[in-house]
mmCIF file of N, CA and C in Angstrom:
data_model
loop_
_atom_site.group_PDB
_atom_site.id
_atom_site.type_symbol
_atom_site.label_atom_id
_atom_site.label_comp_id
_atom_site.label_asym_id
_atom_site.label_seq_id
_atom_site.Cartn_x
_atom_site.Cartn_y
_atom_site.Cartn_z
ATOM 1 N N UNK A 1 -18.628 2.603 10.458
ATOM 2 C CA UNK A 1 -17.241 2.921 10.679
ATOM 3 C C UNK A 1 -16.462 1.611 10.838
ATOM 4 N N UNK A 2 -15.364 1.518 10.118
ATOM 5 C CA UNK A 2 -14.510 0.332 10.205
ATOM 6 C C UNK A 2 -13.833 0.278 11.564
ATOM 7 N N UNK A 3 -13.459 -0.914 11.970
ATOM 8 C CA UNK A 3 -12.773 -1.086 13.250
ATOM 9 C C UNK A 3 -11.272 -1.076 13.053
ATOM 10 N N UNK A 4 -10.598 -0.332 13.896
ATOM 11 C CA UNK A 4 -9.144 -0.321 13.917
ATOM 12 C C UNK A 4 -8.706 -1.456 14.823
ATOM 13 N N UNK A 5 -7.795 -2.303 14.345
ATOM 14 C CA UNK A 5 -7.359 -3.436 15.161
ATOM 15 C C UNK A 5 -6.086 -3.110 15.914
ATOM 16 N N UNK A 6 -5.003 -2.913 15.206
ATOM 17 C CA UNK A 6 -3.705 -2.758 15.855
ATOM 18 C C UNK A 6 -2.670 -2.295 14.854
ATOM 19 N N UNK A 7 -1.539 -1.854 15.355
ATOM 20 C CA UNK A 7 -0.425 -1.556 14.463
ATOM 21 C C UNK A 7 0.560 -2.709 14.442
ATOM 22 N N UNK A 8 0.281 -3.752 15.195
ATOM 23 C CA UNK A 8 1.140 -4.936 15.230
ATOM 24 C C UNK A 8 0.403 -6.056 14.517
ATOM 25 N N UNK A 9 0.715 -6.290 13.272
ATOM 26 C CA UNK A 9 -0.043 -7.196 12.425
ATOM 27 C C UNK A 9 0.549 -8.591 12.433
ATOM 28 N N UNK A 10 -0.135 -9.583 13.002
ATOM 29 C CA UNK A 10 0.442 -10.915 13.148
ATOM 30 C C UNK A 10 0.150 -11.876 12.002
ATOM 31 N N UNK A 11 -0.373 -11.395 10.897
ATOM 32 C CA UNK A 11 -0.752 -12.290 9.815
ATOM 33 C C UNK A 11 0.073 -12.011 8.568
ATOM 34 N N UNK A 12 0.095 -12.953 7.663
ATOM 35 C CA UNK A 12 0.774 -12.775 6.388
ATOM 36 C C UNK A 12 -0.246 -12.601 5.279
ATOM 37 N N UNK A 13 0.083 -11.757 4.333
ATOM 38 C CA UNK A 13 -0.728 -11.629 3.138
ATOM 39 C C UNK A 13 -0.340 -12.769 2.203
ATOM 40 N N UNK A 14 -1.305 -13.380 1.583
ATOM 41 C CA UNK A 14 -1.002 -14.455 0.642
ATOM 42 C C UNK A 14 -0.382 -13.857 -0.618
ATOM 43 N N UNK A 15 0.513 -14.579 -1.232
ATOM 44 C CA UNK A 15 1.115 -14.111 -2.476
ATOM 45 C C UNK A 15 0.089 -14.127 -3.595
ATOM 46 N N UNK A 16 0.152 -13.105 -4.414
ATOM 47 C CA UNK A 16 -0.695 -13.046 -5.594
ATOM 48 C C UNK A 16 -0.157 -14.041 -6.604
ATOM 49 N N UNK A 17 -1.020 -14.826 -7.213
ATOM 50 C CA UNK A 17 -0.573 -15.744 -8.248
ATOM 51 C C UNK A 17 -1.606 -15.758 -9.358
ATOM 52 N N UNK A 18 -1.553 -14.723 -10.162
ATOM 53 C CA UNK A 18 -2.491 -14.604 -11.272
ATOM 54 C C UNK A 18 -1.788 -14.827 -12.593
ATOM 55 N N UNK A 19 -2.477 -14.490 -13.660
ATOM 56 C CA UNK A 19 -1.909 -14.672 -14.988
ATOM 57 C C UNK A 19 -0.958 -13.550 -15.359
ATOM 58 N N UNK A 20 -1.035 -12.445 -14.663
ATOM 59 C CA UNK A 20 -0.174 -11.304 -14.944
ATOM 60 C C UNK A 20 1.279 -11.688 -14.727
ATOM 61 N N UNK A 21 2.161 -11.206 -15.607
ATOM 62 C CA UNK A 21 3.558 -11.614 -15.476
ATOM 63 C C UNK A 21 4.256 -10.997 -14.270
ATOM 64 N N UNK A 22 3.719 -9.909 -13.739
ATOM 65 C CA UNK A 22 4.338 -9.291 -12.575
ATOM 66 C C UNK A 22 3.621 -9.765 -11.319
ATOM 67 N N UNK A 23 4.337 -10.470 -10.475
ATOM 68 C CA UNK A 23 3.728 -11.028 -9.271
ATOM 69 C C UNK A 23 3.789 -10.021 -8.132
ATOM 70 N N UNK A 24 2.757 -10.008 -7.327
ATOM 71 C CA UNK A 24 2.709 -9.122 -6.173
ATOM 72 C C UNK A 24 3.727 -9.613 -5.151
ATOM 73 N N UNK A 25 4.573 -8.730 -4.640
ATOM 74 C CA UNK A 25 5.581 -9.157 -3.669
ATOM 75 C C UNK A 25 4.957 -9.539 -2.338
ATOM 76 N N UNK A 26 5.530 -10.535 -1.654
ATOM 77 C CA UNK A 26 4.984 -10.945 -0.362
ATOM 78 C C UNK A 26 5.395 -9.996 0.753
ATOM 79 N N UNK A 27 4.627 -10.007 1.828
ATOM 80 C CA UNK A 27 5.021 -9.299 3.036
ATOM 81 C C UNK A 27 6.203 -10.048 3.634
ATOM 82 N N UNK A 28 7.090 -9.339 4.297
ATOM 83 C CA UNK A 28 8.234 -9.995 4.932
ATOM 84 C C UNK A 28 7.778 -11.127 5.831
ATOM 85 N N UNK A 29 8.511 -12.236 5.787
ATOM 86 C CA UNK A 29 8.140 -13.412 6.564
ATOM 87 C C UNK A 29 8.210 -13.194 8.070
ATOM 88 N N UNK A 30 9.023 -12.249 8.506
ATOM 89 C CA UNK A 30 9.173 -12.061 9.950
ATOM 90 C C UNK A 30 8.049 -11.221 10.554
ATOM 91 N N UNK A 31 7.109 -10.788 9.721
ATOM 92 C CA UNK A 31 5.955 -10.004 10.177
ATOM 93 C C UNK A 31 6.353 -8.720 10.896
ATOM 94 N N UNK A 32 7.571 -8.287 10.721
ATOM 95 C CA UNK A 32 8.074 -7.103 11.403
ATOM 96 C C UNK A 32 7.697 -5.869 10.598
ATOM 97 N N UNK A 33 6.749 -5.113 11.098
ATOM 98 C CA UNK A 33 6.300 -3.935 10.387
ATOM 99 C C UNK A 33 6.808 -2.714 11.129
ATOM 100 N N UNK A 34 7.861 -2.163 10.608
ATOM 101 C CA UNK A 34 8.468 -0.983 11.200
ATOM 102 C C UNK A 34 8.716 0.022 10.090
ATOM 103 N N UNK A 35 8.916 1.258 10.468
ATOM 104 C CA UNK A 35 9.259 2.284 9.498
ATOM 105 C C UNK A 35 10.651 2.798 9.796
ATOM 106 N N UNK A 36 11.410 3.005 8.740
ATOM 107 C CA UNK A 36 12.721 3.615 8.876
ATOM 108 C C UNK A 36 12.644 4.979 8.214
ATOM 109 N N UNK A 37 13.375 5.926 8.730
ATOM 110 C CA UNK A 37 13.424 7.237 8.118
ATOM 111 C C UNK A 37 14.787 7.426 7.484
ATOM 112 N N UNK A 38 14.783 7.730 6.198
ATOM 113 C CA UNK A 38 16.012 7.985 5.467
ATOM 114 C C UNK A 38 15.774 9.190 4.579
ATOM 115 N N UNK A 39 16.581 10.221 4.746
ATOM 116 C CA UNK A 39 16.444 11.436 3.939
ATOM 117 C C UNK A 39 15.011 11.968 3.943
ATOM 118 N N UNK A 40 14.416 12.001 5.119
ATOM 119 C CA UNK A 40 13.058 12.519 5.297
ATOM 120 C C UNK A 40 11.999 11.752 4.516
ATOM 121 N N UNK A 41 12.329 10.561 4.050
ATOM 122 C CA UNK A 41 11.333 9.727 3.386
ATOM 123 C C UNK A 41 11.102 8.496 4.239
ATOM 124 N N UNK A 42 9.884 8.029 4.273
ATOM 125 C CA UNK A 42 9.546 6.849 5.055
ATOM 126 C C UNK A 42 9.589 5.626 4.152
ATOM 127 N N UNK A 43 10.242 4.593 4.607
ATOM 128 C CA UNK A 43 10.374 3.373 3.827
ATOM 129 C C UNK A 43 9.736 2.237 4.610
ATOM 130 N N UNK A 44 8.630 1.697 4.123
ATOM 131 C CA UNK A 44 7.972 0.622 4.865
ATOM 132 C C UNK A 44 8.745 -0.676 4.775
ATOM 133 N N UNK A 45 8.742 -1.451 5.844
ATOM 134 C CA UNK A 45 9.396 -2.752 5.873
ATOM 135 C C UNK A 45 8.612 -3.796 5.093
ATOM 136 N N UNK A 46 7.408 -3.468 4.661
ATOM 137 C CA UNK A 46 6.623 -4.432 3.900
ATOM 138 C C UNK A 46 7.190 -4.627 2.505
ATOM 139 N N UNK A 47 8.052 -3.761 2.062
ATOM 140 C CA UNK A 47 8.639 -3.870 0.736
ATOM 141 C C UNK A 47 8.280 -2.674 -0.115
ATOM 142 N N UNK A 48 9.254 -2.185 -0.852
ATOM 143 C CA UNK A 48 9.059 -0.956 -1.608
ATOM 144 C C UNK A 48 8.096 -1.114 -2.780
ATOM 145 N N UNK A 49 7.867 -2.341 -3.249
ATOM 146 C CA UNK A 49 6.938 -2.508 -4.372
ATOM 147 C C UNK A 49 5.498 -2.167 -3.985
ATOM 148 N N UNK A 50 5.192 -2.198 -2.700
ATOM 149 C CA UNK A 50 3.827 -1.893 -2.266
ATOM 150 C C UNK A 50 3.473 -0.434 -2.468
ATOM 151 N N UNK A 51 4.451 0.412 -2.779
ATOM 152 C CA UNK A 51 4.132 1.815 -3.036
ATOM 153 C C UNK A 51 3.330 1.970 -4.327
ATOM 154 N N UNK A 52 3.322 0.942 -5.155
ATOM 155 C CA UNK A 52 2.586 0.949 -6.417
ATOM 156 C C UNK A 52 1.123 0.557 -6.161
ATOM 157 N N UNK A 53 0.232 1.512 -6.334
ATOM 158 C CA UNK A 53 -1.194 1.276 -6.076
ATOM 159 C C UNK A 53 -1.740 0.121 -6.917
ATOM 160 N N UNK A 54 -1.217 -0.033 -8.117
ATOM 161 C CA UNK A 54 -1.662 -1.108 -9.006
ATOM 162 C C UNK A 54 -1.389 -2.477 -8.382
ATOM 163 N N UNK A 55 -0.228 -2.631 -7.744
ATOM 164 C CA UNK A 55 0.106 -3.897 -7.086
ATOM 165 C C UNK A 55 -0.718 -4.103 -5.820
ATOM 166 N N UNK A 56 -0.968 -3.010 -5.098
ATOM 167 C CA UNK A 56 -1.830 -3.125 -3.909
ATOM 168 C C UNK A 56 -3.222 -3.606 -4.311
ATOM 169 N N UNK A 57 -3.729 -3.071 -5.408
ATOM 170 C CA UNK A 57 -5.060 -3.442 -5.875
ATOM 171 C C UNK A 57 -5.136 -4.930 -6.219
ATOM 172 N N UNK A 58 -4.066 -5.499 -6.732
ATOM 173 C CA UNK A 58 -4.063 -6.925 -7.098
ATOM 174 C C UNK A 58 -4.248 -7.840 -5.889
ATOM 175 N N UNK A 59 -3.916 -7.370 -4.704
ATOM 176 C CA UNK A 59 -4.097 -8.214 -3.512
ATOM 177 C C UNK A 59 -5.573 -8.406 -3.173
ATOM 178 N N UNK A 60 -6.437 -7.607 -3.772
ATOM 179 C CA UNK A 60 -7.869 -7.650 -3.469
ATOM 180 C C UNK A 60 -8.658 -8.572 -4.404
ATOM 181 N N UNK A 61 -7.989 -9.465 -5.114
ATOM 182 C CA UNK A 61 -8.695 -10.358 -6.040
ATOM 183 C C UNK A 61 -9.780 -11.173 -5.352
ATOM 184 N N UNK A 62 -9.547 -11.588 -4.120
ATOM 185 C CA UNK A 62 -10.517 -12.409 -3.387
ATOM 186 C C UNK A 62 -11.416 -11.575 -2.473
ATOM 187 N N UNK A 63 -11.351 -10.252 -2.571
ATOM 188 C CA UNK A 63 -12.138 -9.349 -1.734
ATOM 189 C C UNK A 63 -13.619 -9.550 -2.025
ATOM 190 N N UNK A 64 -14.414 -9.839 -1.008
ATOM 191 C CA UNK A 64 -15.841 -10.099 -1.215
ATOM 192 C C UNK A 64 -16.750 -9.134 -0.460
ATOM 193 N N UNK A 65 -16.175 -8.201 0.276
ATOM 194 C CA UNK A 65 -16.975 -7.251 1.043
ATOM 195 C C UNK A 65 -17.473 -6.150 0.116
ATOM 196 N N UNK A 66 -18.781 -6.082 -0.065
ATOM 197 C CA UNK A 66 -19.361 -5.089 -0.965
ATOM 198 C C UNK A 66 -19.577 -3.734 -0.294
ATOM 199 N N UNK A 67 -19.262 -3.633 0.985
ATOM 200 C CA UNK A 67 -19.462 -2.374 1.709
ATOM 201 C C UNK A 67 -18.466 -1.296 1.312
ATOM 202 N N UNK A 68 -17.302 -1.704 0.854
ATOM 203 C CA UNK A 68 -16.263 -0.738 0.493
ATOM 204 C C UNK A 68 -15.519 -1.273 -0.726
ATOM 205 N N UNK A 69 -15.164 -0.385 -1.628
ATOM 206 C CA UNK A 69 -14.532 -0.830 -2.870
ATOM 207 C C UNK A 69 -13.043 -1.092 -2.679
ATOM 208 N N UNK A 70 -12.577 -2.117 -3.372
ATOM 209 C CA UNK A 70 -11.161 -2.465 -3.305
ATOM 210 C C UNK A 70 -10.299 -1.361 -3.913
ATOM 211 N N UNK A 71 -10.836 -0.632 -4.884
ATOM 212 C CA UNK A 71 -10.087 0.474 -5.484
ATOM 213 C C UNK A 71 -9.820 1.578 -4.459
ATOM 214 N N UNK A 72 -10.835 1.893 -3.661
ATOM 215 C CA UNK A 72 -10.663 2.924 -2.629
ATOM 216 C C UNK A 72 -9.687 2.463 -1.550
ATOM 217 N N UNK A 73 -9.726 1.180 -1.218
ATOM 218 C CA UNK A 73 -8.806 0.645 -0.212
ATOM 219 C C UNK A 73 -7.361 0.732 -0.695
ATOM 220 N N UNK A 74 -7.121 0.323 -1.934
ATOM 221 C CA UNK A 74 -5.762 0.386 -2.483
ATOM 222 C C UNK A 74 -5.283 1.829 -2.566
ATOM 223 N N UNK A 75 -6.165 2.738 -2.971
ATOM 224 C CA UNK A 75 -5.811 4.159 -3.066
ATOM 225 C C UNK A 75 -5.442 4.737 -1.699
ATOM 226 N N UNK A 76 -6.075 4.227 -0.632
ATOM 227 C CA UNK A 76 -5.809 4.710 0.729
ATOM 228 C C UNK A 76 -4.569 4.064 1.348
ATOM 229 N N UNK A 77 -3.842 3.239 0.559
ATOM 230 C CA UNK A 77 -2.583 2.665 1.039
ATOM 231 C C UNK A 77 -2.680 1.259 1.602
ATOM 232 N N UNK A 78 -3.831 0.612 1.431
ATOM 233 C CA UNK A 78 -4.043 -0.705 2.024
ATOM 234 C C UNK A 78 -3.781 -1.850 1.048
ATOM 235 N N UNK A 79 -3.408 -3.003 1.624
ATOM 236 C CA UNK A 79 -3.406 -4.269 0.904
ATOM 237 C C UNK A 79 -4.323 -5.216 1.667
ATOM 238 N N UNK A 80 -4.842 -6.210 0.959
ATOM 239 C CA UNK A 80 -5.763 -7.176 1.553
ATOM 240 C C UNK A 80 -4.971 -8.317 2.172
ATOM 241 N N UNK A 81 -5.393 -8.745 3.356
ATOM 242 C CA UNK A 81 -4.698 -9.814 4.081
ATOM 243 C C UNK A 81 -5.239 -11.202 3.764
ATOM 244 N N UNK A 82 -6.349 -11.276 3.047
ATOM 245 C CA UNK A 82 -7.050 -12.538 2.777
ATOM 246 C C UNK A 82 -7.615 -13.169 4.046
ATOM 247 N N UNK A 83 -7.813 -12.369 5.074
ATOM 248 C CA UNK A 83 -8.443 -12.815 6.314
ATOM 249 C C UNK A 83 -9.687 -11.953 6.516
ATOM 250 N N UNK A 84 -10.852 -12.572 6.346
ATOM 251 C CA UNK A 84 -12.126 -11.858 6.467
ATOM 252 C C UNK A 84 -12.078 -10.568 5.657
ATOM 253 N N UNK A 85 -12.310 -9.414 6.299
ATOM 254 C CA UNK A 85 -12.218 -8.147 5.565
ATOM 255 C C UNK A 85 -11.103 -7.263 6.134
ATOM 256 N N UNK A 86 -10.049 -7.917 6.610
ATOM 257 C CA UNK A 86 -8.925 -7.178 7.201
ATOM 258 C C UNK A 86 -7.976 -6.663 6.129
ATOM 259 N N UNK A 87 -7.605 -5.404 6.290
ATOM 260 C CA UNK A 87 -6.629 -4.774 5.405
ATOM 261 C C UNK A 87 -5.541 -4.151 6.262
ATOM 262 N N UNK A 88 -4.374 -3.973 5.672
ATOM 263 C CA UNK A 88 -3.252 -3.377 6.392
ATOM 264 C C UNK A 88 -2.656 -2.261 5.544
ATOM 265 N N UNK A 89 -2.308 -1.163 6.191
ATOM 266 C CA UNK A 89 -1.641 -0.065 5.497
ATOM 267 C C UNK A 89 -0.169 -0.428 5.322
ATOM 268 N N UNK A 90 0.329 -0.290 4.109
ATOM 269 C CA UNK A 90 1.723 -0.648 3.838
ATOM 270 C C UNK A 90 2.699 0.396 4.362
ATOM 271 N N UNK A 91 2.208 1.545 4.769
ATOM 272 C CA UNK A 91 3.079 2.617 5.242
ATOM 273 C C UNK A 91 3.154 2.732 6.758
ATOM 274 N N UNK A 92 2.095 2.341 7.464
ATOM 275 C CA UNK A 92 2.122 2.480 8.927
ATOM 276 C C UNK A 92 1.826 1.175 9.662
ATOM 277 N N UNK A 93 1.307 0.172 8.961
ATOM 278 C CA UNK A 93 1.020 -1.105 9.596
ATOM 279 C C UNK A 93 -0.319 -1.172 10.303
ATOM 280 N N UNK A 94 -1.112 -0.109 10.254
ATOM 281 C CA UNK A 94 -2.436 -0.140 10.879
ATOM 282 C C UNK A 94 -3.329 -1.141 10.157
ATOM 283 N N UNK A 95 -4.123 -1.872 10.921
ATOM 284 C CA UNK A 95 -5.022 -2.885 10.386
ATOM 285 C C UNK A 95 -6.461 -2.464 10.668
ATOM 286 N N UNK A 96 -7.308 -2.569 9.653
ATOM 287 C CA UNK A 96 -8.720 -2.225 9.785
ATOM 288 C C UNK A 96 -9.568 -3.394 9.315
ATOM 289 N N UNK A 97 -10.767 -3.525 9.909
ATOM 290 C CA UNK A 97 -11.691 -4.585 9.512
ATOM 291 C C UNK A 97 -13.110 -4.151 9.843
ATOM 292 N N UNK A 98 -14.063 -5.047 9.610
ATOM 293 C CA UNK A 98 -15.480 -4.811 9.891
ATOM 294 C C UNK A 98 -15.989 -3.553 9.188
ATOM 295 N N UNK A 99 -15.724 -3.496 7.889
ATOM 296 C CA UNK A 99 -16.138 -2.354 7.086
ATOM 297 C C UNK A 99 -17.653 -2.321 6.961
ATOM 298 N N UNK A 100 -18.225 -1.145 7.141
ATOM 299 C CA UNK A 100 -19.668 -0.955 7.033
ATOM 300 C C UNK A 100 -20.009 -0.296 5.706
ATOM 301 N N UNK A 101 -21.272 -0.391 5.337
ATOM 302 C CA UNK A 101 -21.725 0.201 4.079
ATOM 303 C C UNK A 101 -21.384 1.689 4.056
ATOM 304 N N UNK A 102 -20.845 2.116 2.942
ATOM 305 C CA UNK A 102 -20.464 3.511 2.688
ATOM 306 C C UNK A 102 -19.269 3.991 3.502
ATOM 307 N N UNK A 103 -18.532 3.095 4.154
ATOM 308 C CA UNK A 103 -17.281 3.510 4.800
ATOM 309 C C UNK A 103 -16.320 4.015 3.728
ATOM 310 N N UNK A 104 -15.619 5.067 4.033
ATOM 311 C CA UNK A 104 -14.603 5.601 3.127
ATOM 312 C C UNK A 104 -13.241 5.284 3.728
ATOM 313 N N UNK A 105 -12.452 4.420 3.075
ATOM 314 C CA UNK A 105 -11.154 4.024 3.633
ATOM 315 C C UNK A 105 -10.231 5.201 3.922
ATOM 316 N N UNK A 106 -10.259 6.216 3.079
ATOM 317 C CA UNK A 106 -9.390 7.368 3.293
ATOM 318 C C UNK A 106 -9.784 8.126 4.556
ATOM 319 N N UNK A 107 -11.067 8.297 4.772
ATOM 320 C CA UNK A 107 -11.545 8.989 5.980
ATOM 321 C C UNK A 107 -11.209 8.176 7.229
ATOM 322 N N UNK A 108 -11.432 6.868 7.173
ATOM 323 C CA UNK A 108 -11.092 6.012 8.317
ATOM 324 C C UNK A 108 -9.597 6.056 8.602
ATOM 325 N N UNK A 109 -8.804 6.012 7.548
ATOM 326 C CA UNK A 109 -7.348 5.988 7.707
ATOM 327 C C UNK A 109 -6.816 7.326 8.222
ATOM 328 N N UNK A 110 -7.512 8.410 7.926
ATOM 329 C CA UNK A 110 -7.084 9.729 8.410
ATOM 330 C C UNK A 110 -7.142 9.836 9.929
ATOM 331 N N UNK A 111 -7.802 8.897 10.573
ATOM 332 C CA UNK A 111 -7.842 8.878 12.033
ATOM 333 C C UNK A 111 -6.522 8.397 12.625
ATOM 334 N N UNK A 112 -5.650 7.887 11.776
ATOM 335 C CA UNK A 112 -4.338 7.405 12.213
ATOM 336 C C UNK A 112 -3.348 8.564 12.199
ATOM 337 N N UNK A 113 -2.962 9.012 13.364
ATOM 338 C CA UNK A 113 -2.047 10.148 13.460
ATOM 339 C C UNK A 113 -0.621 9.773 13.092
ATOM 340 N N UNK A 114 -0.296 8.470 13.065
ATOM 341 C CA UNK A 114 1.085 8.060 12.855
ATOM 342 C C UNK A 114 1.424 7.718 11.408
ATOM 343 N N UNK A 115 0.453 7.661 10.502
ATOM 344 C CA UNK A 115 0.714 7.202 9.143
ATOM 345 C C UNK A 115 1.372 8.296 8.303
ATOM 346 N N UNK A 116 2.584 8.051 7.812
ATOM 347 C CA UNK A 116 3.270 9.056 7.004
ATOM 348 C C UNK A 116 2.556 9.317 5.680
ATOM 349 N N UNK A 117 1.916 8.303 5.120
ATOM 350 C CA UNK A 117 1.174 8.460 3.867
ATOM 351 C C UNK A 117 -0.012 9.393 4.068
ATOM 352 N N UNK A 118 -0.805 9.129 5.085
ATOM 353 C CA UNK A 118 -1.982 9.947 5.379
ATOM 354 C C UNK A 118 -1.582 11.355 5.811
ATOM 355 N N UNK A 119 -0.442 11.478 6.481
ATOM 356 C CA UNK A 119 0.022 12.788 6.945
ATOM 357 C C UNK A 119 0.752 13.583 5.871
ATOM 358 N N UNK A 120 0.780 13.059 4.650
ATOM 359 C CA UNK A 120 1.286 13.830 3.521
ATOM 360 C C UNK A 120 2.776 13.773 3.263
ATOM 361 N N UNK A 121 3.489 12.872 3.922
ATOM 362 C CA UNK A 121 4.924 12.748 3.660
ATOM 363 C C UNK A 121 5.154 12.073 2.311
ATOM 364 N N UNK A 122 6.295 12.355 1.710
ATOM 365 C CA UNK A 122 6.658 11.723 0.448
ATOM 366 C C UNK A 122 7.120 10.304 0.739
ATOM 367 N N UNK A 123 6.208 9.348 0.560
ATOM 368 C CA UNK A 123 6.514 7.945 0.824
ATOM 369 C C UNK A 123 6.777 7.182 -0.466
ATOM 370 N N UNK A 124 6.765 7.885 -1.592
ATOM 371 C CA UNK A 124 7.014 7.243 -2.877
ATOM 372 C C UNK A 124 5.794 6.556 -3.463
ATOM 373 N N UNK A 125 4.599 6.916 -2.999
ATOM 374 C CA UNK A 125 3.373 6.306 -3.514
ATOM 375 C C UNK A 125 3.253 6.523 -5.018
ATOM 376 N N UNK A 126 2.879 5.458 -5.747
ATOM 377 C CA UNK A 126 2.661 5.543 -7.189
ATOM 378 C C UNK A 126 1.187 5.284 -7.487
ATOM 379 N N UNK A 127 0.383 6.350 -7.606
ATOM 380 C CA UNK A 127 -1.041 6.169 -7.891
ATOM 381 C C UNK A 127 -1.262 5.551 -9.272
ATOM 382 N N UNK A 128 -2.361 4.860 -9.442
ATOM 383 C CA UNK A 128 -2.702 4.286 -10.745
ATOM 384 C C UNK A 128 -2.854 5.416 -11.751
ATOM 385 N N UNK A 129 -2.238 5.239 -12.907
ATOM 386 C CA UNK A 129 -2.353 6.217 -13.977
ATOM 387 C C UNK A 129 -1.327 7.328 -13.940
ATOM 388 N N UNK A 130 -0.507 7.381 -12.907
ATOM 389 C CA UNK A 130 0.510 8.431 -12.845
ATOM 390 C C UNK A 130 1.829 7.912 -13.393
ATOM 391 N N UNK A 131 2.519 8.761 -14.123
ATOM 392 C CA UNK A 131 3.816 8.421 -14.691
ATOM 393 C C UNK A 131 4.821 8.212 -13.565
ATOM 394 N N UNK A 132 5.393 6.996 -13.443
ATOM 395 C CA UNK A 132 6.351 6.749 -12.357
ATOM 396 C C UNK A 132 7.635 7.558 -12.484
ATOM 397 N N UNK A 133 7.864 8.133 -13.671
ATOM 398 C CA UNK A 133 9.072 8.928 -13.874
ATOM 399 C C UNK A 133 8.812 10.421 -13.703
ATOM 400 N N UNK A 134 7.591 10.783 -13.368
ATOM 401 C CA UNK A 134 7.234 12.187 -13.174
ATOM 402 C C UNK A 134 8.134 12.803 -12.110
ATOM 403 N N UNK A 135 8.714 13.914 -12.440
ATOM 404 C CA UNK A 135 9.575 14.605 -11.488
ATOM 405 C C UNK A 135 11.023 14.161 -11.520
ATOM 406 N N UNK A 136 11.321 13.090 -12.234
ATOM 407 C CA UNK A 136 12.707 12.640 -12.342
ATOM 408 C C UNK A 136 13.317 13.205 -13.611
ATOM 409 N N UNK A 137 14.584 13.575 -13.542
ATOM 410 C CA UNK A 137 15.267 14.021 -14.751
ATOM 411 C C UNK A 137 15.599 12.784 -15.565
ATOM 412 N N UNK A 138 15.072 12.737 -16.757
ATOM 413 C CA UNK A 138 15.338 11.598 -17.624
ATOM 414 C C UNK A 138 16.653 11.805 -18.353
ATOM 415 N N UNK A 139 17.373 10.727 -18.511
ATOM 416 C CA UNK A 139 18.611 10.782 -19.276
ATOM 417 C C UNK A 139 18.343 10.224 -20.657
ATOM 418 N N UNK A 140 18.768 10.973 -21.636
ATOM 419 C CA UNK A 140 18.626 10.545 -23.013
ATOM 420 C C UNK A 140 19.987 10.092 -23.515
ATOM 421 N N UNK A 141 19.992 9.429 -24.658
ATOM 422 C CA UNK A 141 21.241 8.920 -25.214
ATOM 423 C C UNK A 141 22.321 9.981 -25.324
ATOM 424 N N UNK A 142 21.960 11.174 -25.796
ATOM 425 C CA UNK A 142 22.962 12.231 -25.968
ATOM 426 C C UNK A 142 23.473 12.769 -24.637
ATOM 427 N N UNK A 143 22.772 12.490 -23.543
ATOM 428 C CA UNK A 143 23.245 12.903 -22.219
ATOM 429 C C UNK A 143 24.284 11.936 -21.665
ATOM 430 N N UNK A 144 24.279 10.719 -22.158
ATOM 431 C CA UNK A 144 25.115 9.674 -21.597
ATOM 432 C C UNK A 144 26.346 9.396 -22.446
ATOM 433 N N UNK A 145 26.174 9.387 -23.758
ATOM 434 C CA UNK A 145 27.268 9.030 -24.664
ATOM 435 C C UNK A 145 28.301 10.150 -24.700
ATOM 436 N N UNK A 146 29.575 9.751 -24.547
ATOM 437 C CA UNK A 146 30.656 10.740 -24.647
ATOM 438 C C UNK A 146 30.744 11.249 -26.074
ATOM 439 N N UNK A 147 30.949 12.531 -26.192
ATOM 440 C CA UNK A 147 31.068 13.133 -27.527
ATOM 441 C C UNK A 147 32.504 13.377 -27.858
#
């Protein structure tokens, strides 16, 4: 079982700097991890780009812990802090570390009663492989151009 550290995360995630043209956004410099509620949606202070699972996964480039997969961690809402095996949830700020063999990040994270992502709220999560426009009404040229 992974260890839960705190909801007050005093570290910064290192910026991703790979060959990909889209760079992973940094965590806010003030380390202030709070949630705001707007229209019944939770908006993390870590930055809205972290809702994209693909970007969360990119933070795990230096992940060396073979006990748990980086794909499962990103899917469970975590980004890698580049400090030992510490990860932080982008939606609630909970930090976990000391992952053991066969730990399931989603099961560990479900122990957090305060996480809006784990509790099923619409936090705008974009899973890998899902159309980001799903559920949005698309506007086509004939919808916009005056006739």
